PDB file of C-alpha atoms in Angstrom:
ATOM      1  CA  MET A   1     -16.356 205.288  23.014  1.00  0.00           C
ATOM      2  CA  ASP A   2     -19.841 206.600  23.813  1.00  0.00           C
ATOM      3  CA  SER A   3     -21.543 206.976  27.176  1.00  0.00           C
ATOM      4  CA  THR A   4     -23.512 203.873  26.850  1.00  0.00           C
ATOM      5  CA  GLU A   5     -20.102 201.913  26.234  1.00  0.00           C
ATOM      6  CA  VAL A   6     -18.238 203.978  29.222  1.00  0.00           C
ATOM      7  CA  TRP A   7     -21.110 203.286  31.546  1.00  0.00           C
ATOM      8  CA  ASN A   8     -21.659 199.739  30.754  1.00  0.00           C
ATOM      9  CA  TRP A   9     -17.137 199.725  31.071  1.00  0.00           C
ATOM     10  CA  ILE A  10     -17.053 201.200  34.336  1.00  0.00           C
ATOM     11  CA  GLN A  11     -20.392 199.390  36.025  1.00  0.00           C
ATOM     12  CA  GLY A  12     -18.222 195.706  35.078  1.00  0.00           C
ATOM     13  CA  SER A  13     -14.497 197.046  36.239  1.00  0.00           C
ATOM     14  CA  TRP A  14     -13.335 197.327  39.645  1.00  0.00           C
ATOM     15  CA  VAL A  15     -13.544 200.963  39.441  1.00  0.00           C
ATOM     16  CA  GLY A  16     -17.157 201.249  39.308  1.00  0.00           C
ATOM     17  CA  THR A  17     -17.689 199.201  41.654  1.00  0.00           C
ATOM     18  CA  MET A  18     -15.564 201.288  43.737  1.00  0.00           C
ATOM     19  CA  LEU A  19     -17.210 204.758  42.514  1.00  0.00           C
ATOM     20  CA  LEU A  20     -20.481 203.740  42.716  1.00  0.00           C
ATOM     21  CA  GLY A  21     -20.342 201.573  45.875  1.00  0.00           C
ATOM     22  CA  ILE A  22     -18.181 203.851  48.027  1.00  0.00           C
ATOM     23  CA  PRO A  23     -20.765 206.542  48.486  1.00  0.00           C
ATOM     24  CA  TRP A  24     -24.041 203.236  48.656  1.00  0.00           C
ATOM     25  CA  PHE A  25     -21.531 202.380  51.995  1.00  0.00           C
ATOM     26  CA  PHE A  26     -21.447 205.957  53.803  1.00  0.00           C
ATOM     27  CA  GLY A  27     -24.678 206.178  52.785  1.00  0.00           C
ATOM     28  CA  VAL A  28     -25.555 203.543  54.634  1.00  0.00           C
ATOM     29  CA  VAL A  29     -23.133 204.203  57.270  1.00  0.00           C
ATOM     30  CA  THR A  30     -25.036 207.941  57.548  1.00  0.00           C
ATOM     31  CA  GLY A  31     -28.611 206.365  57.477  1.00  0.00           C
ATOM     32  CA  LEU A  32     -27.413 204.058  60.072  1.00  0.00           C
ATOM     33  CA  SER A  33     -26.304 206.709  62.185  1.00  0.00           C
ATOM     34  CA  ASN A  34     -29.195 208.936  62.374  1.00  0.00           C
ATOM     35  CA  LEU A  35     -31.455 206.375  62.803  1.00  0.00           C
ATOM     36  CA  LEU A  36     -29.285 205.478  66.382  1.00  0.00           C
ATOM     37  CA  ASP A  37     -29.319 209.188  67.084  1.00  0.00           C
ATOM     38  CA  ALA A  38     -33.336 209.093  66.808  1.00  0.00           C
ATOM     39  CA  ILE A  39     -33.702 205.716  68.615  1.00  0.00           C
ATOM     40  CA  ARG A  40     -31.576 207.355  71.067  1.00  0.00           C
ATOM     41  CA  ASN A  41     -33.521 211.013  70.857  1.00  0.00           C
ATOM     42  CA  ILE A  42     -36.479 208.589  71.363  1.00  0.00           C
ATOM     43  CA  LYS A  43     -35.295 207.233  74.874  1.00  0.00           C
ATOM     44  CA  LYS A  44     -34.907 210.677  76.135  1.00  0.00           C
ATOM     45  CA  HIS A  45     -38.345 211.745  75.116  1.00  0.00           C
ATOM     46  CA  ILE A  46     -39.515 208.706  76.947  1.00  0.00           C
ATOM     47  CA  LYS A  47     -37.586 209.164  80.405  1.00  0.00           C
ATOM     48  CA  ASP A  48     -38.211 212.787  80.474  1.00  0.00           C
ATOM     49  CA  PHE A  49     -42.001 211.742  79.724  1.00  0.00           C
ATOM     50  CA  ASN A  50     -42.289 209.108  82.649  1.00  0.00           C
ATOM     51  CA  LYS A  51     -39.853 211.499  84.748  1.00  0.00           C
ATOM     52  CA  LYS A  52     -42.991 213.974  84.357  1.00  0.00           C
ATOM     53  CA  ARG A  53     -46.151 211.267  85.194  1.00  0.00           C
ATOM     54  CA  LYS A  54     -43.903 210.966  88.652  1.00  0.00           C
ATOM     55  CA  GLY A  55     -44.261 214.152  89.551  1.00  0.00           C
ATOM     56  CA  TYR A  56     -39.997 214.951  89.687  1.00  0.00           C
ATOM     57  CA  LEU A  57     -39.878 218.664  90.298  1.00  0.00           C
ATOM     58  CA  LEU A  58     -35.618 218.707  89.432  1.00  0.00           C
ATOM     59  CA  GLU A  59     -33.481 217.117  86.928  1.00  0.00           C
ATOM     60  CA  ASP A  60     -31.319 214.046  88.007  1.00  0.00           C
ATOM     61  CA  ALA A  61     -28.448 216.361  87.750  1.00  0.00           C
ATOM     62  CA  GLU A  62     -29.378 219.587  88.560  1.00  0.00           C
ATOM     63  CA  LEU A  63     -30.506 217.205  92.204  1.00  0.00           C
ATOM     64  CA  ILE A  64     -26.878 215.753  91.946  1.00  0.00           C
ATOM     65  CA  ARG A  65     -25.985 219.298  92.459  1.00  0.00           C
ATOM     66  CA  ARG A  66     -28.276 220.628  94.955  1.00  0.00           C
ATOM     67  CA  SER A  67     -27.611 217.578  96.900  1.00  0.00           C
ATOM     68  CA  GLU A  68     -24.416 217.631  96.953  1.00  0.00           C
ATOM     69  CA  GLU A  69     -24.047 221.477  97.540  1.00  0.00           C
ATOM     70  CA  LEU A  70     -26.356 221.138 100.625  1.00  0.00           C
ATOM     71  CA  SER A  71     -24.416 218.500 101.916  1.00  0.00           C
ATOM     72  CA  ARG A  72     -21.336 221.063 101.930  1.00  0.00           C
ATOM     73  CA  ASN A  73     -23.427 223.405 103.217  1.00  0.00           C
ATOM     74  CA  LEU A  74     -24.445 221.342 105.664  1.00  0.00           C
ATOM     75  CA  PHE A  75     -20.477 220.176 106.947  1.00  0.00           C
ATOM     76  CA  ASN A  76     -19.765 223.622 106.981  1.00  0.00           C
ATOM     77  CA  PHE A  77     -21.884 224.889 108.674  1.00  0.00           C
ATOM     78  CA  THR A  78     -21.656 221.666 111.685  1.00  0.00           C
ATOM     79  CA  GLU A  79     -17.873 222.762 111.508  1.00  0.00           C
ATOM     80  CA  ASP A  80     -18.845 226.309 112.181  1.00  0.00           C
ATOM     81  CA  ARG A  81     -21.240 225.567 114.806  1.00  0.00           C
ATOM     82  CA  LYS A  82     -18.985 223.519 116.539  1.00  0.00           C
ATOM     83  CA  SER A  83     -15.623 225.957 116.441  1.00  0.00           C
ATOM     84  CA  SER A  84     -18.159 228.417 118.504  1.00  0.00           C
ATOM     85  CA  GLN A  85     -19.749 225.494 121.008  1.00  0.00           C
ATOM     86  CA  PRO A  86     -18.856 227.833 124.096  1.00  0.00           C
ATOM     87  CA  ASN A  87     -16.812 225.746 126.231  1.00  0.00           C
ATOM     88  CA  PHE A  88     -18.528 223.578 129.329  1.00  0.00           C
ATOM     89  CA  THR A  89     -17.171 223.667 133.227  1.00  0.00           C
ATOM     90  CA  PHE A  90     -18.259 222.094 136.027  1.00  0.00           C
ATOM     91  CA  GLU A  91     -17.397 224.951 138.186  1.00  0.00           C
ATOM     92  CA  ASP A  92     -20.041 227.563 136.873  1.00  0.00           C
ATOM     93  CA  PHE A  93     -22.369 224.804 135.732  1.00  0.00           C
ATOM     94  CA  LYS A  94     -25.709 226.147 135.930  1.00  0.00           C
ATOM     95  CA  LYS A  95     -24.474 229.104 133.257  1.00  0.00           C
ATOM     96  CA  SER A  96     -22.731 226.617 130.712  1.00  0.00           C
ATOM     97  CA  SER A  97     -25.601 224.440 130.369  1.00  0.00           C
ATOM     98  CA  GLN A  98     -27.474 227.282 129.862  1.00  0.00           C
ATOM     99  CA  GLU A  99     -25.152 228.835 127.259  1.00  0.00           C
ATOM    100  CA  ALA A 100     -24.456 225.247 125.761  1.00  0.00           C
ATOM    101  CA  THR A 101     -28.938 224.547 125.154  1.00  0.00           C
ATOM    102  CA  ARG A 102     -28.702 228.604 124.535  1.00  0.00           C
ATOM    103  CA  HIS A 103     -25.894 227.483 121.166  1.00  0.00           C
ATOM    104  CA  SER A 104     -28.075 224.209 120.643  1.00  0.00           C
ATOM    105  CA  SER A 105     -31.300 225.749 120.413  1.00  0.00           C
ATOM    106  CA  ASP A 106     -29.667 228.996 117.991  1.00  0.00           C
ATOM    107  CA  THR A 107     -27.669 225.996 115.996  1.00  0.00           C
ATOM    108  CA  GLN A 108     -31.416 224.297 115.256  1.00  0.00           C
ATOM    109  CA  GLN A 109     -33.221 227.707 114.525  1.00  0.00           C
ATOM    110  CA  MET A 110     -30.348 228.478 111.533  1.00  0.00           C
ATOM    111  CA  TYR A 111     -30.627 224.825 110.217  1.00  0.00           C
ATOM    112  CA  ALA A 112     -34.697 225.535 110.361  1.00  0.00           C
ATOM    113  CA  SER A 113     -33.949 228.982 108.726  1.00  0.00           C
ATOM    114  CA  LYS A 114     -30.999 228.060 106.337  1.00  0.00           C
ATOM    115  CA  TYR A 115     -31.589 224.387 105.129  1.00  0.00           C
ATOM    116  CA  GLN A 116     -34.620 222.120 106.600  1.00  0.00           C
ATOM    117  CA  ALA A 117     -36.888 223.378 103.392  1.00  0.00           C
ATOM    118  CA  GLU A 118     -33.625 222.716 100.956  1.00  0.00           C
ATOM    119  CA  ALA A 119     -33.650 218.899 103.270  1.00  0.00           C
ATOM    120  CA  THR A 120     -37.209 218.544 102.852  1.00  0.00           C
ATOM    121  CA  LYS A 121     -37.705 219.180  99.107  1.00  0.00           C
ATOM    122  CA  LEU A 122     -34.168 217.022  98.140  1.00  0.00           C
ATOM    123  CA  ARG A 123     -35.355 214.277 100.237  1.00  0.00           C
ATOM    124  CA  ASP A 124     -39.279 214.274  98.857  1.00  0.00           C
ATOM    125  CA  GLU A 125     -37.675 214.186  95.108  1.00  0.00           C
ATOM    126  CA  PHE A 126     -35.033 211.373  96.133  1.00  0.00           C
ATOM    127  CA  MET A 127     -38.314 209.233  97.791  1.00  0.00           C
ATOM    128  CA  LYS A 128     -40.078 209.866  94.220  1.00  0.00           C
ATOM    129  CA  ARG A 129     -36.634 208.242  92.671  1.00  0.00           C
ATOM    130  CA  GLU A 130     -36.635 205.200  95.183  1.00  0.00           C
ATOM    131  CA  LEU A 131     -33.733 206.233  96.934  1.00  0.00           C
ATOM    132  CA  ASN A 132     -33.854 206.778 100.283  1.00  0.00           C
ATOM    133  CA  ASP A 133     -31.236 207.397 103.477  1.00  0.00           C
ATOM    134  CA  GLN A 134     -32.349 206.045 107.007  1.00  0.00           C
ATOM    135  CA  ASN A 135     -29.802 209.210 108.826  1.00  0.00           C
ATOM    136  CA  ILE A 136     -31.781 211.798 106.320  1.00  0.00           C
ATOM    137  CA  GLU A 137     -35.703 210.363 107.283  1.00  0.00           C
ATOM    138  CA  MET A 138     -34.467 210.193 110.737  1.00  0.00           C
ATOM    139  CA  TYR A 139     -32.450 213.987 111.308  1.00  0.00           C
ATOM    140  CA  TYR A 140     -34.021 216.106 107.939  1.00  0.00           C
ATOM    141  CA  GLU A 141     -36.823 218.256 109.896  1.00  0.00           C
ATOM    142  CA  PHE A 142     -34.890 218.067 113.114  1.00  0.00           C
ATOM    143  CA  PRO A 143     -31.123 216.808 113.685  1.00  0.00           C
ATOM    144  CA  THR A 144     -30.468 216.657 117.116  1.00  0.00           C
ATOM    145  CA  ASN A 145     -26.751 217.782 117.405  1.00  0.00           C
ATOM    146  CA  PHE A 146     -23.795 217.986 114.997  1.00  0.00           C
ATOM    147  CA  PHE A 147     -23.226 214.307 114.688  1.00  0.00           C
ATOM    148  CA  GLY A 148     -27.376 214.422 113.309  1.00  0.00           C
ATOM    149  CA  LEU A 149     -26.347 217.283 111.064  1.00  0.00           C
ATOM    150  CA  ASN A 150     -23.245 215.338 110.195  1.00  0.00           C
ATOM    151  CA  TYR A 151     -25.610 212.184 108.956  1.00  0.00           C
ATOM    152  CA  LEU A 152     -28.107 214.384 106.904  1.00  0.00           C
ATOM    153  CA  ALA A 153     -24.472 215.550 104.702  1.00  0.00           C
ATOM    154  CA  VAL A 154     -23.088 212.396 104.808  1.00  0.00           C
ATOM    155  CA  GLY A 155     -26.887 211.200 103.605  1.00  0.00           C
ATOM    156  CA  PHE A 156     -27.143 213.642 100.695  1.00  0.00           C
ATOM    157  CA  ALA A 157     -24.077 213.050  99.459  1.00  0.00           C
ATOM    158  CA  THR A 158     -24.268 209.380  99.451  1.00  0.00           C
ATOM    159  CA  LEU A 159     -28.147 209.720  97.491  1.00  0.00           C
ATOM    160  CA  SER A 160     -26.167 212.213  94.952  1.00  0.00           C
ATOM    161  CA  GLU A 161     -22.925 208.547  94.458  1.00  0.00           C
ATOM    162  CA  LYS A 162     -26.429 206.595  93.973  1.00  0.00           C
ATOM    163  CA  LEU A 163     -28.175 208.703  91.375  1.00  0.00           C
ATOM    164  CA  LYS A 164     -24.891 208.747  89.776  1.00  0.00           C
ATOM    165  CA  GLU A 165     -24.580 205.294  89.270  1.00  0.00           C
ATOM    166  CA  ARG A 166     -28.058 204.998  88.349  1.00  0.00           C
ATOM    167  CA  GLU A 167     -27.748 207.328  85.666  1.00  0.00           C
ATOM    168  CA  GLY A 168     -24.569 205.593  84.651  1.00  0.00           C
TER     169      GLY A 168
END
């Protein structure tokens, strides 16, 4: 049997079909897989381009991480400040009210120095993504009391969850 006869036999038999068809099939599957990867990469680049065009300063994952961290820090800060709040007594009303006012003022100053810049930056990033929270809008500049601080913490946690859902 010469090589032409072998080739004709291979082409006409099921063995030949398998020998020639399997590599072709895997080539098509591999090519399709590569095409799908390329499409995913193109979509990612378009998405990144649109984010830059909209002025996003943080990637979504970084915004979520920082927002969740700020939320935890605000909850902890609120609990710490509550535990150090002076006791109010009516027997010495003037002194008690002065101590309460000082404590509240100190809390506001601590918030402003530790958290306000981050809260403002994260709020602005969420706004660019058309995500907002009424509590953040009301309290990010000046949370008047412990309730405002807690509302801020809940607001940032809520927006983080909304962004996670959007990313899907």
